[in-house]
PDB file of C-alpha atoms in Angstrom:
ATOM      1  CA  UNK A 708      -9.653   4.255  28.003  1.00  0.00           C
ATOM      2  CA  UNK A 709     -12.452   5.716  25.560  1.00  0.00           C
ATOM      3  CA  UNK A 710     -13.555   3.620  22.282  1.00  0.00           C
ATOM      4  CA  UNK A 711     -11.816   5.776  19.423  1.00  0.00           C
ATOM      5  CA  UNK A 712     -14.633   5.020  16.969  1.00  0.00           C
ATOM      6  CA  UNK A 713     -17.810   5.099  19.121  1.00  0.00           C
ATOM      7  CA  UNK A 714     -20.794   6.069  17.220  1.00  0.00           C
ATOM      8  CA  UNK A 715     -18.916   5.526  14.026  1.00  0.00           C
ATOM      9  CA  UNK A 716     -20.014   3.334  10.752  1.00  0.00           C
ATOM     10  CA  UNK A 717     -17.308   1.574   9.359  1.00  0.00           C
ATOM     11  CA  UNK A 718     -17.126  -0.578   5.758  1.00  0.00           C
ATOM     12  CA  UNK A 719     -14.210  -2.906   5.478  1.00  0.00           C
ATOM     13  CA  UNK A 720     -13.793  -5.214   2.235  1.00  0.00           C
ATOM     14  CA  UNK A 721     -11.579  -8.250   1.942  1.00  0.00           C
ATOM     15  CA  UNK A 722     -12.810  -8.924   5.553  1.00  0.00           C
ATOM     16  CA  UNK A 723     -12.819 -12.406   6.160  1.00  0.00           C
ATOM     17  CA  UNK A 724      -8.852 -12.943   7.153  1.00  0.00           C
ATOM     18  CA  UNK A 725      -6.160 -11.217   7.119  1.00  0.00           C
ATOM     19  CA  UNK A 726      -5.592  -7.577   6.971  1.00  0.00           C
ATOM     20  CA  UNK A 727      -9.151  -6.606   6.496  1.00  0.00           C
ATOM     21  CA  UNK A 728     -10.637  -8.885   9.462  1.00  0.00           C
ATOM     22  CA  UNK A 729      -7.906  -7.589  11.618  1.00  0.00           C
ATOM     23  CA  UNK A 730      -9.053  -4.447  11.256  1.00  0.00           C
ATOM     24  CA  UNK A 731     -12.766  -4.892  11.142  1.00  0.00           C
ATOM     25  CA  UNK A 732     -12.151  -6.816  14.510  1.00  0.00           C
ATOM     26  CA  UNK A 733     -10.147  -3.778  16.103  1.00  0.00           C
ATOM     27  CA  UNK A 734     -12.880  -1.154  14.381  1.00  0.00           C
ATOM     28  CA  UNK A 735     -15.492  -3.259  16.392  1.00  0.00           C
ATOM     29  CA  UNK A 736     -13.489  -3.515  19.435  1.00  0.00           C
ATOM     30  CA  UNK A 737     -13.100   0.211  19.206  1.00  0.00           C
ATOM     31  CA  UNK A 738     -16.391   1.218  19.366  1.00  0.00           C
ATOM     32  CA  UNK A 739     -17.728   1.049  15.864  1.00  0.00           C
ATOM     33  CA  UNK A 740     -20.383  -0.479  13.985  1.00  0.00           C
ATOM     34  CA  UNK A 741     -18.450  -2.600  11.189  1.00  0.00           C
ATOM     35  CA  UNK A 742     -19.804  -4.019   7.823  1.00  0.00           C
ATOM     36  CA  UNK A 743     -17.737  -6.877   6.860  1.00  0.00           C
ATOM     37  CA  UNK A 744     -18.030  -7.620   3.340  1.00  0.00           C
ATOM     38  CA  UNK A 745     -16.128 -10.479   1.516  1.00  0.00           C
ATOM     39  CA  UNK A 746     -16.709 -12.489  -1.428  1.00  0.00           C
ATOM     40  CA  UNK A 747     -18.737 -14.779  -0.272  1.00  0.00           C
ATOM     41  CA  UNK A 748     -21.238 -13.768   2.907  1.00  0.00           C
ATOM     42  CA  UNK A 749     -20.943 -16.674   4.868  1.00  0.00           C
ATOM     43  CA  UNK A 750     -17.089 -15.993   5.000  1.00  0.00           C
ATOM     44  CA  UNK A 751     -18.017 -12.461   6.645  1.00  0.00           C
ATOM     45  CA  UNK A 752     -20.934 -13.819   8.526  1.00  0.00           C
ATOM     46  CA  UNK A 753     -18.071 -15.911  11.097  1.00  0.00           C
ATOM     47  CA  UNK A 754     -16.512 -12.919  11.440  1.00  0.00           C
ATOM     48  CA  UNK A 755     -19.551 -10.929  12.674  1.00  0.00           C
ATOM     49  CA  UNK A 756     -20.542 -14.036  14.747  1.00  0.00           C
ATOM     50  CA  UNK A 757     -17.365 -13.175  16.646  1.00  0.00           C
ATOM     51  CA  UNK A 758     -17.909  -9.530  16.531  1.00  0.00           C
ATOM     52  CA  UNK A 759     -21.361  -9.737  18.467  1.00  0.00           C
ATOM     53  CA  UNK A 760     -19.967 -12.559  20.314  1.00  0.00           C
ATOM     54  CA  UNK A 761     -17.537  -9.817  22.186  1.00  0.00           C
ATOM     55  CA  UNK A 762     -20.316  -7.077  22.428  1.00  0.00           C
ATOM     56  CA  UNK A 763     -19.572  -5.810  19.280  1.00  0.00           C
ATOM     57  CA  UNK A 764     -22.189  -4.521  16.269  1.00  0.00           C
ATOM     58  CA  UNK A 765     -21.703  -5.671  12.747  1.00  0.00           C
ATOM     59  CA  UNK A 766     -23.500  -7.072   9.559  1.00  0.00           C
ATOM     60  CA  UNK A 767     -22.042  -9.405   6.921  1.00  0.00           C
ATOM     61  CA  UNK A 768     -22.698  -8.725   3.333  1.00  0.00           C
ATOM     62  CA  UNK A 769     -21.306 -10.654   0.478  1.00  0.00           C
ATOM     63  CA  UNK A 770     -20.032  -8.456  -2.389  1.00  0.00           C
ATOM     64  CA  UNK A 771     -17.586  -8.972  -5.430  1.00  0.00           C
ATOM     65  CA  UNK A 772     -16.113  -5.583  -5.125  1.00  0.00           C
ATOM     66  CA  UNK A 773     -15.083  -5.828  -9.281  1.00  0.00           C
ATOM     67  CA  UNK A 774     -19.017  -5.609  -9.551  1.00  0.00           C
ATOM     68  CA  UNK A 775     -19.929  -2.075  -9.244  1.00  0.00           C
ATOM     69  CA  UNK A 776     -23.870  -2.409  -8.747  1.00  0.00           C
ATOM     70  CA  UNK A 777     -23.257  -5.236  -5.888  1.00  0.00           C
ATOM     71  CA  UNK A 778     -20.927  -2.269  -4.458  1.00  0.00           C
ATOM     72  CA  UNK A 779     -23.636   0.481  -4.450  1.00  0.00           C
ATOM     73  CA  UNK A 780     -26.135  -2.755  -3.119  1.00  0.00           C
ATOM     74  CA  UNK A 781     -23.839  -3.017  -0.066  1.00  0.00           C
ATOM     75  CA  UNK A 782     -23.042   0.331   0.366  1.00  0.00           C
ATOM     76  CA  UNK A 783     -26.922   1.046   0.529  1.00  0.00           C
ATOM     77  CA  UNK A 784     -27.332  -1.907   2.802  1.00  0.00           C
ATOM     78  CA  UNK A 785     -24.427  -0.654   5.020  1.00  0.00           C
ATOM     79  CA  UNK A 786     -26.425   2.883   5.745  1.00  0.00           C
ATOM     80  CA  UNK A 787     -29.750   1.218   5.947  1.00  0.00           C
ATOM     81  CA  UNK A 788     -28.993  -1.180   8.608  1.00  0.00           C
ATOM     82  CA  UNK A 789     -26.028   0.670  10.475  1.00  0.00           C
ATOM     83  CA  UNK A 790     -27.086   3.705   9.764  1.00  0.00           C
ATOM     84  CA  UNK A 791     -24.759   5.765   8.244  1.00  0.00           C
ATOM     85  CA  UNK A 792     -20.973   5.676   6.808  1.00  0.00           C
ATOM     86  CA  UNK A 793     -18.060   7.265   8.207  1.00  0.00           C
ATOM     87  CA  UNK A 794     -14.912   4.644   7.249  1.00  0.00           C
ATOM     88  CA  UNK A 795     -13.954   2.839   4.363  1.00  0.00           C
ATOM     89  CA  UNK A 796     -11.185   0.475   4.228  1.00  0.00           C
ATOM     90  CA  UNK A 797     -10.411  -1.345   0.893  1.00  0.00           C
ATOM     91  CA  UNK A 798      -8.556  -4.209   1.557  1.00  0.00           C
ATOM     92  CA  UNK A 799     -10.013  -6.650  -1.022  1.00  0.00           C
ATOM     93  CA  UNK A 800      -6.977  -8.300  -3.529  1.00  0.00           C
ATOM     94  CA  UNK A 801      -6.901 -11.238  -5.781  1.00  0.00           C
ATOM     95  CA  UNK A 802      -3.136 -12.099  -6.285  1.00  0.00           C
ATOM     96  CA  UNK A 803      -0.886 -14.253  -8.235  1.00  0.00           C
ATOM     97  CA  UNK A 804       3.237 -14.423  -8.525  1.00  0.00           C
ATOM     98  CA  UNK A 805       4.234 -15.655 -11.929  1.00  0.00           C
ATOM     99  CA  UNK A 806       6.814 -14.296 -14.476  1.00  0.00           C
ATOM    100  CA  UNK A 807       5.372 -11.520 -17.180  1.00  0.00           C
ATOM    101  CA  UNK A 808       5.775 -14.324 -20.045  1.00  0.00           C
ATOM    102  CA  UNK A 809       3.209 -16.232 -18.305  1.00  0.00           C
ATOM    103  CA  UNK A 810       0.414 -13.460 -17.421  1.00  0.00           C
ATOM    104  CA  UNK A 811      -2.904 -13.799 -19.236  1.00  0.00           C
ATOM    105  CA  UNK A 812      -5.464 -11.774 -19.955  1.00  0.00           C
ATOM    106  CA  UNK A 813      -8.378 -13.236 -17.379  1.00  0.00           C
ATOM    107  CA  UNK A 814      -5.709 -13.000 -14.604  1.00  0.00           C
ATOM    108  CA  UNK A 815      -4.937  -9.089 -15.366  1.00  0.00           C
ATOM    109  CA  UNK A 816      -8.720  -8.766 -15.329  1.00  0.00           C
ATOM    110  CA  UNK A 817      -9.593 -10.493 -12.224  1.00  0.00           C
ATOM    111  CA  UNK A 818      -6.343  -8.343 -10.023  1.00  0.00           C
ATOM    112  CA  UNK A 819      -7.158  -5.152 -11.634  1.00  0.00           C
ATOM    113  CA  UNK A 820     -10.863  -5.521 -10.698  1.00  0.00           C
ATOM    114  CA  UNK A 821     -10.346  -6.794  -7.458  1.00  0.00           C
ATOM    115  CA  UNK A 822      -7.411  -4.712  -6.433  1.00  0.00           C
ATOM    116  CA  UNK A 823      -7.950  -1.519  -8.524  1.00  0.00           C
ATOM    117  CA  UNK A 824     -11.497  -1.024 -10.007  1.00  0.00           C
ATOM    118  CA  UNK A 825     -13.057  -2.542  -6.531  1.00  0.00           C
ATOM    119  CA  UNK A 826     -11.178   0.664  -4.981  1.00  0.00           C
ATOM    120  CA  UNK A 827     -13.042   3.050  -7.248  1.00  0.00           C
ATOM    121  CA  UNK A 828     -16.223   1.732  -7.035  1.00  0.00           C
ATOM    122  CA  UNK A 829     -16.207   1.861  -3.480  1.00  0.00           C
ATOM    123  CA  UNK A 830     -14.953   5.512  -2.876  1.00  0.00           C
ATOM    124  CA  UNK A 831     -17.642   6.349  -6.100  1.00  0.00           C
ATOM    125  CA  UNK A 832     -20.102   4.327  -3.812  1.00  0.00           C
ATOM    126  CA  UNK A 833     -19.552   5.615  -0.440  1.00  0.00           C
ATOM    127  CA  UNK A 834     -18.200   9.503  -0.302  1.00  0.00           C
ATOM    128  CA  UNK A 835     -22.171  10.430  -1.242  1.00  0.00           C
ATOM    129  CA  UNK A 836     -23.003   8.932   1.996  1.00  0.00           C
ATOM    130  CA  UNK A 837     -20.189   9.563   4.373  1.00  0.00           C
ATOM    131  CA  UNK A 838     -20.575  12.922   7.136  1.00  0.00           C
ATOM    132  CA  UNK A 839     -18.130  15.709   6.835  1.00  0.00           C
ATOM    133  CA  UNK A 840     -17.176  15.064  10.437  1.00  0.00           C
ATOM    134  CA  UNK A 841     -14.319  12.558  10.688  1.00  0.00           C
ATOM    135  CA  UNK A 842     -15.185  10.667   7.554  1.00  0.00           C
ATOM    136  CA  UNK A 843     -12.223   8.067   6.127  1.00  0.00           C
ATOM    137  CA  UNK A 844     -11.173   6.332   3.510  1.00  0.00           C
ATOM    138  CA  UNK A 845      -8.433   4.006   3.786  1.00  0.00           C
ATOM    139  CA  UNK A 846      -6.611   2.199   1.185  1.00  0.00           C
ATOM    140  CA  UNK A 847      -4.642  -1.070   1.158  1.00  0.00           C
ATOM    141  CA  UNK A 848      -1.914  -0.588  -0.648  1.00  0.00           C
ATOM    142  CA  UNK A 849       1.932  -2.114  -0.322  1.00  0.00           C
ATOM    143  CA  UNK A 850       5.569  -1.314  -0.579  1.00  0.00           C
ATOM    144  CA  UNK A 851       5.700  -2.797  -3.817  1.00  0.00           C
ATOM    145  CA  UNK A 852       4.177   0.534  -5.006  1.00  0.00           C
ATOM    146  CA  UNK A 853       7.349   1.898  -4.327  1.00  0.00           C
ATOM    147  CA  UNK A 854       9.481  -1.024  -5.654  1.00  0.00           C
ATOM    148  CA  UNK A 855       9.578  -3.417  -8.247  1.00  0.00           C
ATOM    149  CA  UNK A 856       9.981  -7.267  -7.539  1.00  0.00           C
ATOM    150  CA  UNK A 857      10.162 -10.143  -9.518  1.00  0.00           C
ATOM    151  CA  UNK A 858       7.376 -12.140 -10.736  1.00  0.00           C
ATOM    152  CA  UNK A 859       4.890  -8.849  -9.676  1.00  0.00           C
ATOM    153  CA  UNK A 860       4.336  -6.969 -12.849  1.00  0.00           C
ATOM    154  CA  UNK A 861       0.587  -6.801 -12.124  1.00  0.00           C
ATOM    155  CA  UNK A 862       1.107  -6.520  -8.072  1.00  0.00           C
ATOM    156  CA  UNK A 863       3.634  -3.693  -8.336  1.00  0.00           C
ATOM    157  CA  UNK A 864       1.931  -2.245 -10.752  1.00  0.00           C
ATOM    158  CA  UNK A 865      -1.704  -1.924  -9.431  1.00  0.00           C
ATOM    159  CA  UNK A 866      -0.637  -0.988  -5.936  1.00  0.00           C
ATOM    160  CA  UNK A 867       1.204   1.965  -7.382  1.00  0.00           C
ATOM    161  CA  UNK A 868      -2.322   2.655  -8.894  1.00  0.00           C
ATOM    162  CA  UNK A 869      -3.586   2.736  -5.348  1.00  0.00           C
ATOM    163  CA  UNK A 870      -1.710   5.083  -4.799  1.00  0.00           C
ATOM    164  CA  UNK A 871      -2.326   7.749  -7.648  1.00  0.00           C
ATOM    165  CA  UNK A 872      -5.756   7.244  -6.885  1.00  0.00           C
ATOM    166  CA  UNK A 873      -5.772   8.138  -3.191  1.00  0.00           C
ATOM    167  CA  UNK A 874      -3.554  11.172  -3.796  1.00  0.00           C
ATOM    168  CA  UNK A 875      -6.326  12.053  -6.579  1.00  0.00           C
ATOM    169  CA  UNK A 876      -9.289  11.701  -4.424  1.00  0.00           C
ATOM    170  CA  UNK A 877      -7.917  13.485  -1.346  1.00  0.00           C
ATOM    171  CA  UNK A 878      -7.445  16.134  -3.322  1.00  0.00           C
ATOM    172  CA  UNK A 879     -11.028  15.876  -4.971  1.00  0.00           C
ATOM    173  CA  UNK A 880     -12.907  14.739  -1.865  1.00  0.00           C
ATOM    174  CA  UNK A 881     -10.907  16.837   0.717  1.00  0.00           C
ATOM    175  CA  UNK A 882     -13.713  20.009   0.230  1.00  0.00           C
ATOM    176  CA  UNK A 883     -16.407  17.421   1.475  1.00  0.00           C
ATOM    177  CA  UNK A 884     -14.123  16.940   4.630  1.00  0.00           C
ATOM    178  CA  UNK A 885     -13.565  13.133   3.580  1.00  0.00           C
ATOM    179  CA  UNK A 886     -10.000  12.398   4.116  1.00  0.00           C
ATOM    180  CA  UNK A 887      -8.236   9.505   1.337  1.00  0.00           C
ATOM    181  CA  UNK A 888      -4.924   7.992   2.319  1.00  0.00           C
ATOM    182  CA  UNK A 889      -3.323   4.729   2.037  1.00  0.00           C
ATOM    183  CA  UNK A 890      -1.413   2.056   3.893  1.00  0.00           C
ATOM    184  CA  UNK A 891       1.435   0.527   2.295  1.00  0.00           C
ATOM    185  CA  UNK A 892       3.021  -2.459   3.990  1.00  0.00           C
ATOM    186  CA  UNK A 893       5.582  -4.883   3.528  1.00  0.00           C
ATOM    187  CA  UNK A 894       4.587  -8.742   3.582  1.00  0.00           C
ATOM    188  CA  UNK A 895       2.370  -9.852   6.551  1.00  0.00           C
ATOM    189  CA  UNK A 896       2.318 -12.879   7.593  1.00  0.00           C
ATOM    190  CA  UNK A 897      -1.118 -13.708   6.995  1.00  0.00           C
ATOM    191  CA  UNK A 898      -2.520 -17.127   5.813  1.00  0.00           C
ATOM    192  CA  UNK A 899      -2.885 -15.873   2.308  1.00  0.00           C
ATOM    193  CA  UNK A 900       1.124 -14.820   2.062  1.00  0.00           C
ATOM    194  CA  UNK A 901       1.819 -18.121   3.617  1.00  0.00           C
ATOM    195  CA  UNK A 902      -0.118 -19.717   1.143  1.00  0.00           C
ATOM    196  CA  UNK A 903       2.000 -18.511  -1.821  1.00  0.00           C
ATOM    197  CA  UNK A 904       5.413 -18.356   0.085  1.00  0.00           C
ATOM    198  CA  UNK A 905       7.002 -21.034   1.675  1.00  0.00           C
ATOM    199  CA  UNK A 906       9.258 -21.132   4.762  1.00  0.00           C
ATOM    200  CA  UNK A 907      12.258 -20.560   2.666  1.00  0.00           C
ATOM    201  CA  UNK A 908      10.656 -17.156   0.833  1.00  0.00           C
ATOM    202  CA  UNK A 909       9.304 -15.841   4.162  1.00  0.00           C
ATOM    203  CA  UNK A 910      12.908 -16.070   5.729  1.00  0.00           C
ATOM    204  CA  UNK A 911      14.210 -14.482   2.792  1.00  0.00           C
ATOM    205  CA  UNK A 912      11.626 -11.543   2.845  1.00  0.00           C
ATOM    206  CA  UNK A 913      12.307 -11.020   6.545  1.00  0.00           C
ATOM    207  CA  UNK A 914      15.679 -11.023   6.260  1.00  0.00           C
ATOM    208  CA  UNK A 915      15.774  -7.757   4.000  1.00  0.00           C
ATOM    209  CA  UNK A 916      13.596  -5.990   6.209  1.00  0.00           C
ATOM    210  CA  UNK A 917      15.552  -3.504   8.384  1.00  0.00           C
ATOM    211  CA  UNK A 918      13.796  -4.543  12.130  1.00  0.00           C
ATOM    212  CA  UNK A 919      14.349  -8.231  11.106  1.00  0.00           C
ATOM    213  CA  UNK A 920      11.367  -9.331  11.182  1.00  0.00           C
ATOM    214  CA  UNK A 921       7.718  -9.647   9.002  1.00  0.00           C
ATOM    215  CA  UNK A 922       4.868  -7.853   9.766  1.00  0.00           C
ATOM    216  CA  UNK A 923       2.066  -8.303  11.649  1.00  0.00           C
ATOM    217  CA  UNK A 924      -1.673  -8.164  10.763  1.00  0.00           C
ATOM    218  CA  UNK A 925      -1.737  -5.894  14.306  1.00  0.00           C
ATOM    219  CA  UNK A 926       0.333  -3.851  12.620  1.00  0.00           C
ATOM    220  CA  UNK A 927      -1.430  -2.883   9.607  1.00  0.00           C
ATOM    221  CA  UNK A 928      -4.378  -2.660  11.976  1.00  0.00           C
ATOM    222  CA  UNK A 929      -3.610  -0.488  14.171  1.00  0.00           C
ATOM    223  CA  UNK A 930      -2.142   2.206  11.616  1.00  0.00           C
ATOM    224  CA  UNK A 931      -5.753   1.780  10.038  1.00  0.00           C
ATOM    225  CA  UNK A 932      -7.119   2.397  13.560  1.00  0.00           C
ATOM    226  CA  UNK A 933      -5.173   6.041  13.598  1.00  0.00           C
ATOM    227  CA  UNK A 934      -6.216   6.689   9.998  1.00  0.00           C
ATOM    228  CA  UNK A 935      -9.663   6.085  10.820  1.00  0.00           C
ATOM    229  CA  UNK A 936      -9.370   8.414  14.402  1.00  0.00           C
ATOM    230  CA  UNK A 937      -9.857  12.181  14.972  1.00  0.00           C
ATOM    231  CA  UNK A 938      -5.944  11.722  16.059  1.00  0.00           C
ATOM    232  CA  UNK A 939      -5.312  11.922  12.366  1.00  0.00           C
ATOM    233  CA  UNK A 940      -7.174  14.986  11.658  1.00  0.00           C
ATOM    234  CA  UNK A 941      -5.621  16.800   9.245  1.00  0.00           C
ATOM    235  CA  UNK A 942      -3.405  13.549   7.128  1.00  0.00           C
ATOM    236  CA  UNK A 943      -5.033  13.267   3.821  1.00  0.00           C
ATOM    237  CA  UNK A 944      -3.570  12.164   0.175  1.00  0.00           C
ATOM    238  CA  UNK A 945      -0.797  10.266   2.025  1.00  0.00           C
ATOM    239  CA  UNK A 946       0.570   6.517   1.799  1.00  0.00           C
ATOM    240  CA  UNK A 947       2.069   5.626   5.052  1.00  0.00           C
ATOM    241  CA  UNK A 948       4.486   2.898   4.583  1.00  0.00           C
ATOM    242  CA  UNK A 949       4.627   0.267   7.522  1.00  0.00           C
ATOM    243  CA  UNK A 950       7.565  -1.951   6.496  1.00  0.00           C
ATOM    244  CA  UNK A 951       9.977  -2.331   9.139  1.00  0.00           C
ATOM    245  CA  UNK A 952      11.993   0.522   7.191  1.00  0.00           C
ATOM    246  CA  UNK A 953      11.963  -1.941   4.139  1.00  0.00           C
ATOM    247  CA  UNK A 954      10.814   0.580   1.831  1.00  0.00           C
ATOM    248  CA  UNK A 955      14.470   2.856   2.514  1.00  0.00           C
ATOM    249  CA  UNK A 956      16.622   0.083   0.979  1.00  0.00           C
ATOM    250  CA  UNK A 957      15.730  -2.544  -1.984  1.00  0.00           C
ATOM    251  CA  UNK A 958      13.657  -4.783  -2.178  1.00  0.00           C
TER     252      UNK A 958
END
């Protein structure tokens, strides 16, 4: 079978674990060169390590993605060294659970520029540099966008940002051939969700979801794999929910 992304650039944030290394690993796997870029470059650099380790082509760059010049830094860095741009995936987030009586000011500050502004600056950052042909932008989003939960005022509510946002820039960036959409999944058992929900919250979440089960970083992957692929040619401005049907009943 051919690599889907051969001869394609690809930029994933939040790419250290979870949903973003997932999919930097199946970008690279695929055929393209992959810019992993987390918080803190070491994280990324393991992840690389592993990339080249399997034949694969990648750089690590450290980047706060809240900081809009260390975006356009690793965006230039990304086309310098790889040499060129064709897929973006935003998958950076900085999360906490807590009740609305307890939310404070730093914490809206650090989710929204993590999870919302980080979004912006990178589509402001890339779409100069990315080729009409096939270019991508993918955006992590969740189900919560589509329905509220306790203890996720902030959550809920910047995810449904991520959504207005990708809806307005297909519609800006569409005439440049640069398709926007999102991803919108249900909880994943990654380390991170595990790290906030115990065995007991899990079981619960699972429980609700229609195919009876959590999802899978694979998952999320692979939809991000299709998004990124000539396969989805003509899908722009959409959020593609991949929740086990969650999204059809409540939450």
């Amino acid at each position: 079978m051919s690599e889907r992304l051969s001869g394609r650039v690809a930029l994933v944030t939040g790419a250290s674990r979870g949903l973003g290394r997932a999919i930097a690993e199946l970008y690279a796997a695929q055929g393209a060169a992959v810019a992993v870029l987390d918080l803190k470059e070491h994280w990324a650099q393991t992840v690389v390590d592993g990339i080249v380790a399997r034949g694969g082509r990648g750089i690590a760059v450290g980047c706060d993605v809240s900081d809009r010049e260390a975006v356009q830094a690793a965006v230039s860095r990304t086309v310098n060294e790889l040499g060129g741009l064709d897929v973006v995936v935003s998958s950076a987030m900085w999360n906490r659970y807590e009740p609305i009586a307890d939310i404070a000011p730093e914490t809206l500050a650090r989710m929204s520029g993590v999870g919302f502004d980080g979004i912006v600056w990178i589509i402001q950052a890339a779409a100069p540099h990315m080729s009409a042909k096939g270019a991508s932008i993918i955006n992590i989003a969740s189900v919560s966008a589509l329905k509220g939960m306790k203890n996720a005022l902030l959550y809920c509510g910047i995810k449904a940002g991520v959504g207005g946002l990708t809806r307005a820039a297909a519609v800006e960036l569409g005439a440049q051939g640069i398709r926007v959409n999102a991803i919108a999944p249900a909880t994943v058992a990654t380390e991170g969700v595990k790290s906030m929900l115990d065995a007991e919250a899990l079981a619960e979440r699972a429980a609700r979801i229609p195919l009876g089960r959590l999802g899978e970083v694979e998952d999320i992957a692979n939809t991000a794999l299709w998004l990124a692929s000539e396969e989805s040619a003509f899908v722009n401005g959409q959020m593609i929910t991949v929740d086990g049907g969650l999204a059809n009943g409540i939450l």
